Amino acid sequence: MTFPTRRAVFLAVIMGCVPAFAQTSVPAGPETVASQAVISKLNAYVGLLNRTLRASESMTRYASWVNMRTGPTGRESIVYGLYSLYDVRDEIAKAKAAVDAEPRMPELDAAIPPYVAAYETLAPLIAQGNGYYERADYKVDKMAEGKTLHAKLAPAGRAFLEERAKLEPLFAREKLKSDEAELALIEKQEGRKARWVVANVMLRARPMVELLPREAKPVVDLPAFDAALATYASAVRSMDEYAAAEPGSFSGFEGRPASWLGNLREFREKLGRAKGDARRGRIDTTWIVNDYNTLISSSQTATQFPR
């Protein structure tokens, strides 16, 4: 059984479903200006979440070879160490500035400072551990520093992951509100034409990825999955109908949503046989996430170069 990495899932959530295309010139009215303010703020938070995800991955790597309750012993057959982190000073500065920027998003804004604080506590410990294990100092000091470091690293890592777990759904909620508003704005300005069709498909596709099984939640909520699948299927049918009526409207995108829908239905059959438990069916979801990320990439230019 292979679950998608947290990176794949989260990027799928935050990359956005409303492509920004240059082919249509729309006057910057109040609604457009307000929409851009929301996007600017969320982009600052996206940058922080994406780059600091590396700390989550580093702790996952550490936990793959260390007993997190007792710490390293020096008798491990394999010592993987930790991943090094990225320089996120710029992302932290932008996110801190966004907290006080309009429009206010009270719960999400309030979650940023403790998340940053948790990261800034954890980051130097990961850096210390990465250097220690890269140099193989544990072979010289018989894991003495590793044991001492673990006493600080484990609780700091746990605190960071807890803050991230609080932050992600708050961000996803605001992102969904933003995308729904952007979709409505496109319809108001252009009608339900090609840009709206692509944006609608991508907005309805995202819940499918969010409902996939993962290590923390291997059992899928089948009624919720079925409801989201039906909504996505309706959006795909609408796109196919538009494509038939307006040939050449989509560049490098036409057919991809329908293909992914077929794969999702096949995946749903496997889930049904496993009663929703991905562990029972040894169900691999990585390919679904990868195909979704490809769908996102192709959506960005779907109406930019129509045939």
PDB file of C-alpha atoms in Angstrom:
ATOM      1  CA  MET A   1       0.000   0.000   0.000  1.00  0.00           C
ATOM      2  CA  THR A   2       1.416   3.355  -1.029  1.00  0.00           C
ATOM      3  CA  PHE A   3      -0.045   6.628   0.158  1.00  0.00           C
ATOM      4  CA  PRO A   4       0.753   9.891  -1.618  1.00  0.00           C
ATOM      5  CA  THR A   5       3.361  12.011   0.050  1.00  0.00           C
ATOM      6  CA  ARG A   6       2.119  14.954   2.030  1.00  0.00           C
ATOM      7  CA  ARG A   7       3.949  17.204  -0.422  1.00  0.00           C
ATOM      8  CA  ALA A   8       1.929  15.916  -3.360  1.00  0.00           C
ATOM      9  CA  VAL A   9      -1.370  16.255  -1.578  1.00  0.00           C
ATOM     10  CA  PHE A  10      -0.726  19.655  -0.173  1.00  0.00           C
ATOM     11  CA  LEU A  11       0.606  21.118  -3.377  1.00  0.00           C
ATOM     12  CA  ALA A  12      -2.439  19.818  -5.090  1.00  0.00           C
ATOM     13  CA  VAL A  13      -4.569  21.690  -2.642  1.00  0.00           C
ATOM     14  CA  ILE A  14      -2.784  25.002  -2.740  1.00  0.00           C
ATOM     15  CA  MET A  15      -1.716  25.489  -6.326  1.00  0.00           C
ATOM     16  CA  GLY A  16      -5.081  26.954  -7.191  1.00  0.00           C
ATOM     17  CA  CYS A  17      -7.859  26.054  -9.565  1.00  0.00           C
ATOM     18  CA  VAL A  18      -8.438  29.333 -11.367  1.00  0.00           C
ATOM     19  CA  PRO A  19      -5.806  29.822 -14.085  1.00  0.00           C
ATOM     20  CA  ALA A  20      -4.564  33.349 -14.678  1.00  0.00           C
ATOM     21  CA  PHE A  21      -4.476  33.818 -18.418  1.00  0.00           C
ATOM     22  CA  ALA A  22      -3.328  36.856 -20.354  1.00  0.00           C
ATOM     23  CA  GLN A  23      -5.608  36.501 -23.356  1.00  0.00           C
ATOM     24  CA  THR A  24      -8.571  38.361 -21.834  1.00  0.00           C
ATOM     25  CA  SER A  25      -8.312  41.974 -20.741  1.00  0.00           C
ATOM     26  CA  VAL A  26     -10.818  42.790 -18.015  1.00  0.00           C
ATOM     27  CA  PRO A  27     -11.176  46.216 -16.356  1.00  0.00           C
ATOM     28  CA  ALA A  28      -9.865  46.197 -12.795  1.00  0.00           C
ATOM     29  CA  GLY A  29     -13.106  46.933 -10.973  1.00  0.00           C
ATOM     30  CA  PRO A  30     -13.593  46.749  -7.196  1.00  0.00           C
ATOM     31  CA  GLU A  31     -14.320  43.011  -7.277  1.00  0.00           C
ATOM     32  CA  THR A  32     -11.156  42.308  -9.247  1.00  0.00           C
ATOM     33  CA  VAL A  33      -9.047  44.429  -6.901  1.00  0.00           C
ATOM     34  CA  ALA A  34     -10.530  42.652  -3.872  1.00  0.00           C
ATOM     35  CA  SER A  35      -9.875  39.281  -5.477  1.00  0.00           C
ATOM     36  CA  GLN A  36      -6.244  40.186  -6.128  1.00  0.00           C
ATOM     37  CA  ALA A  37      -5.825  41.231  -2.484  1.00  0.00           C
ATOM     38  CA  VAL A  38      -7.060  37.815  -1.357  1.00  0.00           C
ATOM     39  CA  ILE A  39      -4.796  36.023  -3.821  1.00  0.00           C
ATOM     40  CA  SER A  40      -1.778  38.085  -2.743  1.00  0.00           C
ATOM     41  CA  LYS A  41      -2.377  37.232   0.895  1.00  0.00           C
ATOM     42  CA  LEU A  42      -2.930  33.541   0.261  1.00  0.00           C
ATOM     43  CA  ASN A  43       0.155  33.405  -1.958  1.00  0.00           C
ATOM     44  CA  ALA A  44       2.253  34.651   0.958  1.00  0.00           C
ATOM     45  CA  TYR A  45       0.882  31.852   3.098  1.00  0.00           C
ATOM     46  CA  VAL A  46       1.355  29.325   0.290  1.00  0.00           C
ATOM     47  CA  GLY A  47       5.015  30.226   0.019  1.00  0.00           C
ATOM     48  CA  LEU A  48       5.511  29.679   3.737  1.00  0.00           C
ATOM     49  CA  LEU A  49       3.619  26.387   3.812  1.00  0.00           C
ATOM     50  CA  ASN A  50       5.379  24.990   0.768  1.00  0.00           C
ATOM     51  CA  ARG A  51       8.908  25.794   1.842  1.00  0.00           C
ATOM     52  CA  THR A  52       8.476  24.790   5.484  1.00  0.00           C
ATOM     53  CA  LEU A  53       6.966  21.470   4.430  1.00  0.00           C
ATOM     54  CA  ARG A  54      10.570  20.335   4.243  1.00  0.00           C
ATOM     55  CA  ALA A  55      10.637  20.282   8.056  1.00  0.00           C
ATOM     56  CA  SER A  56       7.727  17.830   8.085  1.00  0.00           C
ATOM     57  CA  GLU A  57       9.562  15.633   5.599  1.00  0.00           C
ATOM     58  CA  SER A  58      12.721  15.823   7.684  1.00  0.00           C
ATOM     59  CA  MET A  59      10.882  14.686  10.804  1.00  0.00           C
ATOM     60  CA  THR A  60       9.254  11.852   8.843  1.00  0.00           C
ATOM     61  CA  ARG A  61      12.688  10.700   7.720  1.00  0.00           C
ATOM     62  CA  TYR A  62      13.985  10.890  11.279  1.00  0.00           C
ATOM     63  CA  ALA A  63      11.029   8.891  12.589  1.00  0.00           C
ATOM     64  CA  SER A  64      11.651   6.206   9.942  1.00  0.00           C
ATOM     65  CA  TRP A  65      14.729   4.975  11.771  1.00  0.00           C
ATOM     66  CA  VAL A  66      14.393   6.346  15.321  1.00  0.00           C
ATOM     67  CA  ASN A  67      11.969   5.243  18.019  1.00  0.00           C
ATOM     68  CA  MET A  68      10.436   8.649  18.721  1.00  0.00           C
ATOM     69  CA  ARG A  69       9.515   7.674  22.260  1.00  0.00           C
ATOM     70  CA  THR A  70      12.939   6.465  23.369  1.00  0.00           C
ATOM     71  CA  GLY A  71      15.291   8.145  20.893  1.00  0.00           C
ATOM     72  CA  PRO A  72      18.370   6.806  19.068  1.00  0.00           C
ATOM     73  CA  THR A  73      20.431   4.138  20.801  1.00  0.00           C
ATOM     74  CA  GLY A  74      23.564   3.884  18.683  1.00  0.00           C
ATOM     75  CA  ARG A  75      22.654   0.294  17.837  1.00  0.00           C
ATOM     76  CA  GLU A  76      20.529   1.097  14.778  1.00  0.00           C
ATOM     77  CA  SER A  77      21.378  -0.955  11.689  1.00  0.00           C
ATOM     78  CA  ILE A  78      20.640   2.026   9.436  1.00  0.00           C
ATOM     79  CA  VAL A  79      21.013   5.705  10.311  1.00  0.00           C
ATOM     80  CA  TYR A  80      19.254   7.954   7.807  1.00  0.00           C
ATOM     81  CA  GLY A  81      19.705  11.215   9.696  1.00  0.00           C
ATOM     82  CA  LEU A  82      17.477  14.177   8.747  1.00  0.00           C
ATOM     83  CA  TYR A  83      16.866  16.233   5.623  1.00  0.00           C
ATOM     84  CA  SER A  84      18.440  19.677   5.452  1.00  0.00           C
ATOM     85  CA  LEU A  85      16.031  22.624   5.384  1.00  0.00           C
ATOM     86  CA  TYR A  86      15.507  25.480   2.943  1.00  0.00           C
ATOM     87  CA  ASP A  87      16.221  29.138   3.624  1.00  0.00           C
ATOM     88  CA  VAL A  88      12.744  30.460   4.427  1.00  0.00           C
ATOM     89  CA  ARG A  89      13.561  33.902   5.808  1.00  0.00           C
ATOM     90  CA  ASP A  90      11.878  35.627   2.875  1.00  0.00           C
ATOM     91  CA  GLU A  91       8.773  33.442   3.116  1.00  0.00           C
ATOM     92  CA  ILE A  92       8.483  34.070   6.853  1.00  0.00           C
ATOM     93  CA  ALA A  93       8.789  37.834   6.359  1.00  0.00           C
ATOM     94  CA  LYS A  94       6.090  37.849   3.677  1.00  0.00           C
ATOM     95  CA  ALA A  95       3.747  35.685   5.749  1.00  0.00           C
ATOM     96  CA  LYS A  96       4.196  37.889   8.817  1.00  0.00           C
ATOM     97  CA  ALA A  97       3.396  40.967   6.739  1.00  0.00           C
ATOM     98  CA  ALA A  98       0.329  39.247   5.283  1.00  0.00           C
ATOM     99  CA  VAL A  99      -1.099  38.621   8.756  1.00  0.00           C
ATOM    100  CA  ASP A 100      -1.901  42.326   9.119  1.00  0.00           C
ATOM    101  CA  ALA A 101      -2.883  42.847   5.483  1.00  0.00           C
ATOM    102  CA  GLU A 102      -6.434  43.154   4.214  1.00  0.00           C
ATOM    103  CA  PRO A 103      -8.673  41.303   3.842  1.00  0.00           C
ATOM    104  CA  ARG A 104      -8.629  39.935   7.361  1.00  0.00           C
ATOM    105  CA  MET A 105      -8.954  36.173   7.759  1.00  0.00           C
ATOM    106  CA  PRO A 106      -9.152  35.981  11.569  1.00  0.00           C
ATOM    107  CA  GLU A 107      -8.630  32.274  12.217  1.00  0.00           C
ATOM    108  CA  LEU A 108      -6.044  31.766   9.484  1.00  0.00           C
ATOM    109  CA  ASP A 109      -4.173  34.961  10.357  1.00  0.00           C
ATOM    110  CA  ALA A 110      -4.068  33.953  14.024  1.00  0.00           C
ATOM    111  CA  ALA A 111      -2.591  30.553  13.164  1.00  0.00           C
ATOM    112  CA  ILE A 112       0.432  31.951  11.322  1.00  0.00           C
ATOM    113  CA  PRO A 113       2.500  33.386  14.248  1.00  0.00           C
ATOM    114  CA  PRO A 114       2.454  30.193  16.373  1.00  0.00           C
ATOM    115  CA  TYR A 115       3.280  28.153  13.281  1.00  0.00           C
ATOM    116  CA  VAL A 116       6.258  30.368  12.508  1.00  0.00           C
ATOM    117  CA  ALA A 117       7.368  30.225  16.147  1.00  0.00           C
ATOM    118  CA  ALA A 118       7.175  26.425  16.151  1.00  0.00           C
ATOM    119  CA  TYR A 119       9.183  26.275  12.939  1.00  0.00           C
ATOM    120  CA  GLU A 120      11.833  28.657  14.232  1.00  0.00           C
ATOM    121  CA  THR A 121      12.228  26.478  17.329  1.00  0.00           C
ATOM    122  CA  LEU A 122      12.528  23.293  15.297  1.00  0.00           C
ATOM    123  CA  ALA A 123      14.696  24.487  12.396  1.00  0.00           C
ATOM    124  CA  PRO A 124      18.005  24.938  14.270  1.00  0.00           C
ATOM    125  CA  LEU A 125      17.563  21.538  15.898  1.00  0.00           C
ATOM    126  CA  ILE A 126      17.066  19.894  12.517  1.00  0.00           C
ATOM    127  CA  ALA A 127      20.111  21.752  11.194  1.00  0.00           C
ATOM    128  CA  GLN A 128      22.160  20.527  14.146  1.00  0.00           C
ATOM    129  CA  GLY A 129      20.956  16.972  13.652  1.00  0.00           C
ATOM    130  CA  ASN A 130      21.542  17.043   9.909  1.00  0.00           C
ATOM    131  CA  GLY A 131      25.151  18.099  10.411  1.00  0.00           C
ATOM    132  CA  TYR A 132      25.700  15.573  13.182  1.00  0.00           C
ATOM    133  CA  TYR A 133      24.451  12.624  11.157  1.00  0.00           C
ATOM    134  CA  GLU A 134      25.997  13.768   7.860  1.00  0.00           C
ATOM    135  CA  ARG A 135      29.407  13.903   9.544  1.00  0.00           C
ATOM    136  CA  ALA A 136      28.736  10.522  11.148  1.00  0.00           C
ATOM    137  CA  ASP A 137      29.760  11.978  14.509  1.00  0.00           C
ATOM    138  CA  TYR A 138      27.580   9.325  16.142  1.00  0.00           C
ATOM    139  CA  LYS A 139      30.240   6.765  15.243  1.00  0.00           C
ATOM    140  CA  VAL A 140      32.759   8.693  17.316  1.00  0.00           C
ATOM    141  CA  ASP A 141      30.718   9.739  20.352  1.00  0.00           C
ATOM    142  CA  LYS A 142      28.585   6.560  20.449  1.00  0.00           C
ATOM    143  CA  MET A 143      25.413   8.578  19.739  1.00  0.00           C
ATOM    144  CA  ALA A 144      25.875  10.797  22.813  1.00  0.00           C
ATOM    145  CA  GLU A 145      24.946  14.032  21.043  1.00  0.00           C
ATOM    146  CA  GLY A 146      22.162  12.270  19.159  1.00  0.00           C
ATOM    147  CA  LYS A 147      20.553  11.187  22.420  1.00  0.00           C
ATOM    148  CA  THR A 148      20.836  14.674  23.915  1.00  0.00           C
ATOM    149  CA  LEU A 149      19.498  16.271  20.761  1.00  0.00           C
ATOM    150  CA  HIS A 150      16.527  13.912  20.611  1.00  0.00           C
ATOM    151  CA  ALA A 151      15.261  15.180  23.957  1.00  0.00           C
ATOM    152  CA  LYS A 152      14.740  18.597  22.333  1.00  0.00           C
ATOM    153  CA  LEU A 153      14.081  17.540  18.740  1.00  0.00           C
ATOM    154  CA  ALA A 154      11.184  15.172  19.432  1.00  0.00           C
ATOM    155  CA  PRO A 155       8.948  17.641  21.332  1.00  0.00           C
ATOM    156  CA  ALA A 156       9.846  20.491  18.975  1.00  0.00           C
ATOM    157  CA  GLY A 157       8.960  18.341  15.983  1.00  0.00           C
ATOM    158  CA  ARG A 158       5.695  17.266  17.566  1.00  0.00           C
ATOM    159  CA  ALA A 159       4.758  20.885  18.341  1.00  0.00           C
ATOM    160  CA  PHE A 160       5.528  21.972  14.781  1.00  0.00           C
ATOM    161  CA  LEU A 161       3.468  19.176  13.248  1.00  0.00           C
ATOM    162  CA  GLU A 162       0.563  20.023  15.543  1.00  0.00           C
ATOM    163  CA  GLU A 163       0.655  23.674  14.471  1.00  0.00           C
ATOM    164  CA  ARG A 164       0.806  22.661  10.830  1.00  0.00           C
ATOM    165  CA  ALA A 165      -2.154  20.318  11.295  1.00  0.00           C
ATOM    166  CA  LYS A 166      -4.145  23.275  12.643  1.00  0.00           C
ATOM    167  CA  LEU A 167      -3.034  25.619   9.875  1.00  0.00           C
ATOM    168  CA  GLU A 168      -3.613  23.488   6.789  1.00  0.00           C
ATOM    169  CA  PRO A 169      -7.422  23.144   7.043  1.00  0.00           C
ATOM    170  CA  LEU A 170      -7.770  26.846   7.852  1.00  0.00           C
ATOM    171  CA  PHE A 171      -5.813  27.686   4.737  1.00  0.00           C
ATOM    172  CA  ALA A 172      -7.787  25.212   2.624  1.00  0.00           C
ATOM    173  CA  ARG A 173     -11.047  26.779   3.776  1.00  0.00           C
ATOM    174  CA  GLU A 174      -9.955  30.292   2.811  1.00  0.00           C
ATOM    175  CA  LYS A 175      -8.550  29.011  -0.483  1.00  0.00           C
ATOM    176  CA  LEU A 176     -11.881  27.401  -1.328  1.00  0.00           C
ATOM    177  CA  LYS A 177     -13.744  30.627  -0.565  1.00  0.00           C
ATOM    178  CA  SER A 178     -11.309  32.530  -2.760  1.00  0.00           C
ATOM    179  CA  ASP A 179     -11.671  30.113  -5.644  1.00  0.00           C
ATOM    180  CA  GLU A 180     -15.469  30.120  -5.464  1.00  0.00           C
ATOM    181  CA  ALA A 181     -15.437  33.928  -5.548  1.00  0.00           C
ATOM    182  CA  GLU A 182     -12.985  33.945  -8.447  1.00  0.00           C
ATOM    183  CA  LEU A 183     -15.161  31.499 -10.369  1.00  0.00           C
ATOM    184  CA  ALA A 184     -18.199  33.721  -9.852  1.00  0.00           C
ATOM    185  CA  LEU A 185     -16.193  36.750 -10.979  1.00  0.00           C
ATOM    186  CA  ILE A 186     -15.113  35.020 -14.188  1.00  0.00           C
ATOM    187  CA  GLU A 187     -18.730  34.127 -14.919  1.00  0.00           C
ATOM    188  CA  LYS A 188     -19.845  37.702 -14.299  1.00  0.00           C
ATOM    189  CA  GLN A 189     -17.158  39.182 -16.533  1.00  0.00           C
ATOM    190  CA  GLU A 190     -16.977  36.598 -19.319  1.00  0.00           C
ATOM    191  CA  GLY A 191     -19.878  34.191 -18.932  1.00  0.00           C
ATOM    192  CA  ARG A 192     -19.540  30.429 -18.752  1.00  0.00           C
ATOM    193  CA  LYS A 193     -16.963  30.265 -21.487  1.00  0.00           C
ATOM    194  CA  ALA A 194     -13.655  28.425 -21.745  1.00  0.00           C
ATOM    195  CA  ARG A 195     -11.935  30.011 -18.733  1.00  0.00           C
ATOM    196  CA  TRP A 196     -14.929  29.390 -16.519  1.00  0.00           C
ATOM    197  CA  VAL A 197     -15.222  25.795 -17.715  1.00  0.00           C
ATOM    198  CA  VAL A 198     -11.572  25.020 -16.882  1.00  0.00           C
ATOM    199  CA  ALA A 199     -11.759  26.761 -13.518  1.00  0.00           C
ATOM    200  CA  ASN A 200     -14.959  24.919 -12.632  1.00  0.00           C
ATOM    201  CA  VAL A 201     -13.451  21.531 -13.489  1.00  0.00           C
ATOM    202  CA  MET A 202     -10.367  22.181 -11.376  1.00  0.00           C
ATOM    203  CA  LEU A 203     -12.373  23.480  -8.439  1.00  0.00           C
ATOM    204  CA  ARG A 204     -14.489  20.314  -8.440  1.00  0.00           C
ATOM    205  CA  ALA A 205     -11.422  18.098  -8.874  1.00  0.00           C
ATOM    206  CA  ARG A 206      -9.652  19.230  -5.729  1.00  0.00           C
ATOM    207  CA  PRO A 207     -11.990  17.540  -3.191  1.00  0.00           C
ATOM    208  CA  MET A 208     -11.232  14.197  -4.817  1.00  0.00           C
ATOM    209  CA  VAL A 209      -7.591  14.511  -3.773  1.00  0.00           C
ATOM    210  CA  GLU A 210      -8.482  15.772  -0.312  1.00  0.00           C
ATOM    211  CA  LEU A 211     -10.640  12.667   0.235  1.00  0.00           C
ATOM    212  CA  LEU A 212      -7.931  10.183  -0.753  1.00  0.00           C
ATOM    213  CA  PRO A 213      -6.651   7.854   1.978  1.00  0.00           C
ATOM    214  CA  ARG A 214      -3.407   8.706   3.715  1.00  0.00           C
ATOM    215  CA  GLU A 215      -1.431   7.351   6.640  1.00  0.00           C
ATOM    216  CA  ALA A 216      -3.305   9.414   9.220  1.00  0.00           C
ATOM    217  CA  LYS A 217      -6.674   8.475   7.714  1.00  0.00           C
ATOM    218  CA  PRO A 218      -6.487   5.240   5.680  1.00  0.00           C
ATOM    219  CA  VAL A 219     -10.265   4.661   5.634  1.00  0.00           C
ATOM    220  CA  VAL A 220     -12.103   6.734   3.028  1.00  0.00           C
ATOM    221  CA  ASP A 221     -15.465   8.358   3.739  1.00  0.00           C
ATOM    222  CA  LEU A 222     -17.237   6.638   0.849  1.00  0.00           C
ATOM    223  CA  PRO A 223     -20.472   8.723   0.876  1.00  0.00           C
ATOM    224  CA  ALA A 224     -18.417  11.936   0.800  1.00  0.00           C
ATOM    225  CA  PHE A 225     -16.180  10.485  -1.914  1.00  0.00           C
ATOM    226  CA  ASP A 226     -19.204   9.511  -4.015  1.00  0.00           C
ATOM    227  CA  ALA A 227     -20.781  12.954  -3.642  1.00  0.00           C
ATOM    228  CA  ALA A 228     -17.560  14.707  -4.675  1.00  0.00           C
ATOM    229  CA  LEU A 229     -17.097  12.279  -7.558  1.00  0.00           C
ATOM    230  CA  ALA A 230     -20.606  13.007  -8.851  1.00  0.00           C
ATOM    231  CA  THR A 231     -19.944  16.755  -8.688  1.00  0.00           C
ATOM    232  CA  TYR A 232     -16.657  16.387 -10.538  1.00  0.00           C
ATOM    233  CA  ALA A 233     -18.271  14.133 -13.145  1.00  0.00           C
ATOM    234  CA  SER A 234     -20.926  16.773 -13.800  1.00  0.00           C
ATOM    235  CA  ALA A 235     -18.229  19.419 -14.349  1.00  0.00           C
ATOM    236  CA  VAL A 236     -16.378  17.126 -16.757  1.00  0.00           C
ATOM    237  CA  ARG A 237     -19.542  16.438 -18.742  1.00  0.00           C
ATOM    238  CA  SER A 238     -20.159  20.177 -18.990  1.00  0.00           C
ATOM    239  CA  MET A 239     -16.630  20.669 -20.282  1.00  0.00           C
ATOM    240  CA  ASP A 240     -17.032  17.938 -22.894  1.00  0.00           C
ATOM    241  CA  GLU A 241     -20.293  19.516 -24.057  1.00  0.00           C
ATOM    242  CA  TYR A 242     -18.607  22.918 -24.336  1.00  0.00           C
ATOM    243  CA  ALA A 243     -15.680  21.408 -26.257  1.00  0.00           C
ATOM    244  CA  ALA A 244     -18.088  19.770 -28.705  1.00  0.00           C
ATOM    245  CA  ALA A 245     -19.899  23.058 -29.271  1.00  0.00           C
ATOM    246  CA  GLU A 246     -16.700  25.153 -29.408  1.00  0.00           C
ATOM    247  CA  PRO A 247     -13.958  22.994 -30.971  1.00  0.00           C
ATOM    248  CA  GLY A 248     -10.376  24.012 -30.246  1.00  0.00           C
ATOM    249  CA  SER A 249     -11.220  25.909 -27.064  1.00  0.00           C
ATOM    250  CA  PHE A 250      -8.725  24.024 -24.906  1.00  0.00           C
ATOM    251  CA  SER A 251      -5.013  23.580 -25.562  1.00  0.00           C
ATOM    252  CA  GLY A 252      -3.362  20.449 -24.158  1.00  0.00           C
ATOM    253  CA  PHE A 253      -6.138  20.030 -21.606  1.00  0.00           C
ATOM    254  CA  GLU A 254      -9.085  18.548 -23.458  1.00  0.00           C
ATOM    255  CA  GLY A 255      -9.528  14.891 -22.564  1.00  0.00           C
ATOM    256  CA  ARG A 256      -7.387  14.989 -19.418  1.00  0.00           C
ATOM    257  CA  PRO A 257     -10.246  15.640 -16.957  1.00  0.00           C
ATOM    258  CA  ALA A 258     -12.309  12.833 -18.511  1.00  0.00           C
ATOM    259  CA  SER A 259      -9.365  10.442 -18.343  1.00  0.00           C
ATOM    260  CA  TRP A 260      -8.808  11.278 -14.683  1.00  0.00           C
ATOM    261  CA  LEU A 261     -12.517  10.752 -14.028  1.00  0.00           C
ATOM    262  CA  GLY A 262     -12.262   7.265 -15.501  1.00  0.00           C
ATOM    263  CA  ASN A 263      -9.293   6.504 -13.261  1.00  0.00           C
ATOM    264  CA  LEU A 264     -11.163   7.800 -10.220  1.00  0.00           C
ATOM    265  CA  ARG A 265     -14.104   5.526 -10.961  1.00  0.00           C
ATOM    266  CA  GLU A 266     -11.765   2.561 -11.255  1.00  0.00           C
ATOM    267  CA  PHE A 267     -10.205   3.584  -7.942  1.00  0.00           C
ATOM    268  CA  ARG A 268     -13.685   3.811  -6.391  1.00  0.00           C
ATOM    269  CA  GLU A 269     -14.383   0.217  -7.406  1.00  0.00           C
ATOM    270  CA  LYS A 270     -11.234  -0.905  -5.591  1.00  0.00           C
ATOM    271  CA  LEU A 271     -12.249   1.096  -2.528  1.00  0.00           C
ATOM    272  CA  GLY A 272     -15.665  -0.534  -2.595  1.00  0.00           C
ATOM    273  CA  ARG A 273     -14.159  -4.009  -2.548  1.00  0.00           C
ATOM    274  CA  ALA A 274     -11.982  -2.949   0.408  1.00  0.00           C
ATOM    275  CA  LYS A 275     -14.942  -1.294   2.175  1.00  0.00           C
ATOM    276  CA  GLY A 276     -13.118   2.014   1.964  1.00  0.00           C
ATOM    277  CA  ASP A 277     -10.011   0.788   3.802  1.00  0.00           C
ATOM    278  CA  ALA A 278      -6.954   1.342   1.621  1.00  0.00           C
ATOM    279  CA  ARG A 279      -4.910  -0.909   3.905  1.00  0.00           C
ATOM    280  CA  ARG A 280      -7.083  -3.910   3.140  1.00  0.00           C
ATOM    281  CA  GLY A 281      -6.897  -3.450  -0.581  1.00  0.00           C
ATOM    282  CA  ARG A 282      -3.220  -2.432  -0.681  1.00  0.00           C
ATOM    283  CA  ILE A 283      -4.404   0.445  -2.834  1.00  0.00           C
ATOM    284  CA  ASP A 284      -1.796   2.718  -4.394  1.00  0.00           C
ATOM    285  CA  THR A 285      -2.921   6.344  -4.620  1.00  0.00           C
ATOM    286  CA  THR A 286       0.327   7.938  -5.762  1.00  0.00           C
ATOM    287  CA  TRP A 287      -0.575   7.739  -9.441  1.00  0.00           C
ATOM    288  CA  ILE A 288      -3.877   9.517  -8.832  1.00  0.00           C
ATOM    289  CA  VAL A 289      -2.122  12.421  -7.126  1.00  0.00           C
ATOM    290  CA  ASN A 290       0.543  12.570  -9.828  1.00  0.00           C
ATOM    291  CA  ASP A 291      -2.116  12.671 -12.549  1.00  0.00           C
ATOM    292  CA  TYR A 292      -3.923  15.411 -10.647  1.00  0.00           C
ATOM    293  CA  ASN A 293      -0.775  17.511 -10.426  1.00  0.00           C
ATOM    294  CA  THR A 294      -0.366  17.066 -14.192  1.00  0.00           C
ATOM    295  CA  LEU A 295      -3.972  18.181 -14.581  1.00  0.00           C
ATOM    296  CA  ILE A 296      -3.179  21.326 -12.612  1.00  0.00           C
ATOM    297  CA  SER A 297      -0.137  22.103 -14.761  1.00  0.00           C
ATOM    298  CA  SER A 298      -2.012  21.670 -18.027  1.00  0.00           C
ATOM    299  CA  SER A 299      -4.938  23.756 -16.766  1.00  0.00           C
ATOM    300  CA  GLN A 300      -2.686  26.794 -16.416  1.00  0.00           C
ATOM    301  CA  THR A 301      -2.407  27.180 -20.194  1.00  0.00           C
ATOM    302  CA  ALA A 302      -5.603  25.409 -21.231  1.00  0.00           C
ATOM    303  CA  THR A 303      -7.200  28.486 -22.800  1.00  0.00           C
ATOM    304  CA  GLN A 304      -4.089  30.516 -23.455  1.00  0.00           C
ATOM    305  CA  PHE A 305      -3.334  28.953 -26.816  1.00  0.00           C
ATOM    306  CA  PRO A 306      -6.627  27.704 -28.242  1.00  0.00           C
ATOM    307  CA  ARG A 307      -6.461  25.966 -31.594  1.00  0.00           C
TER     308      ARG A 307
END
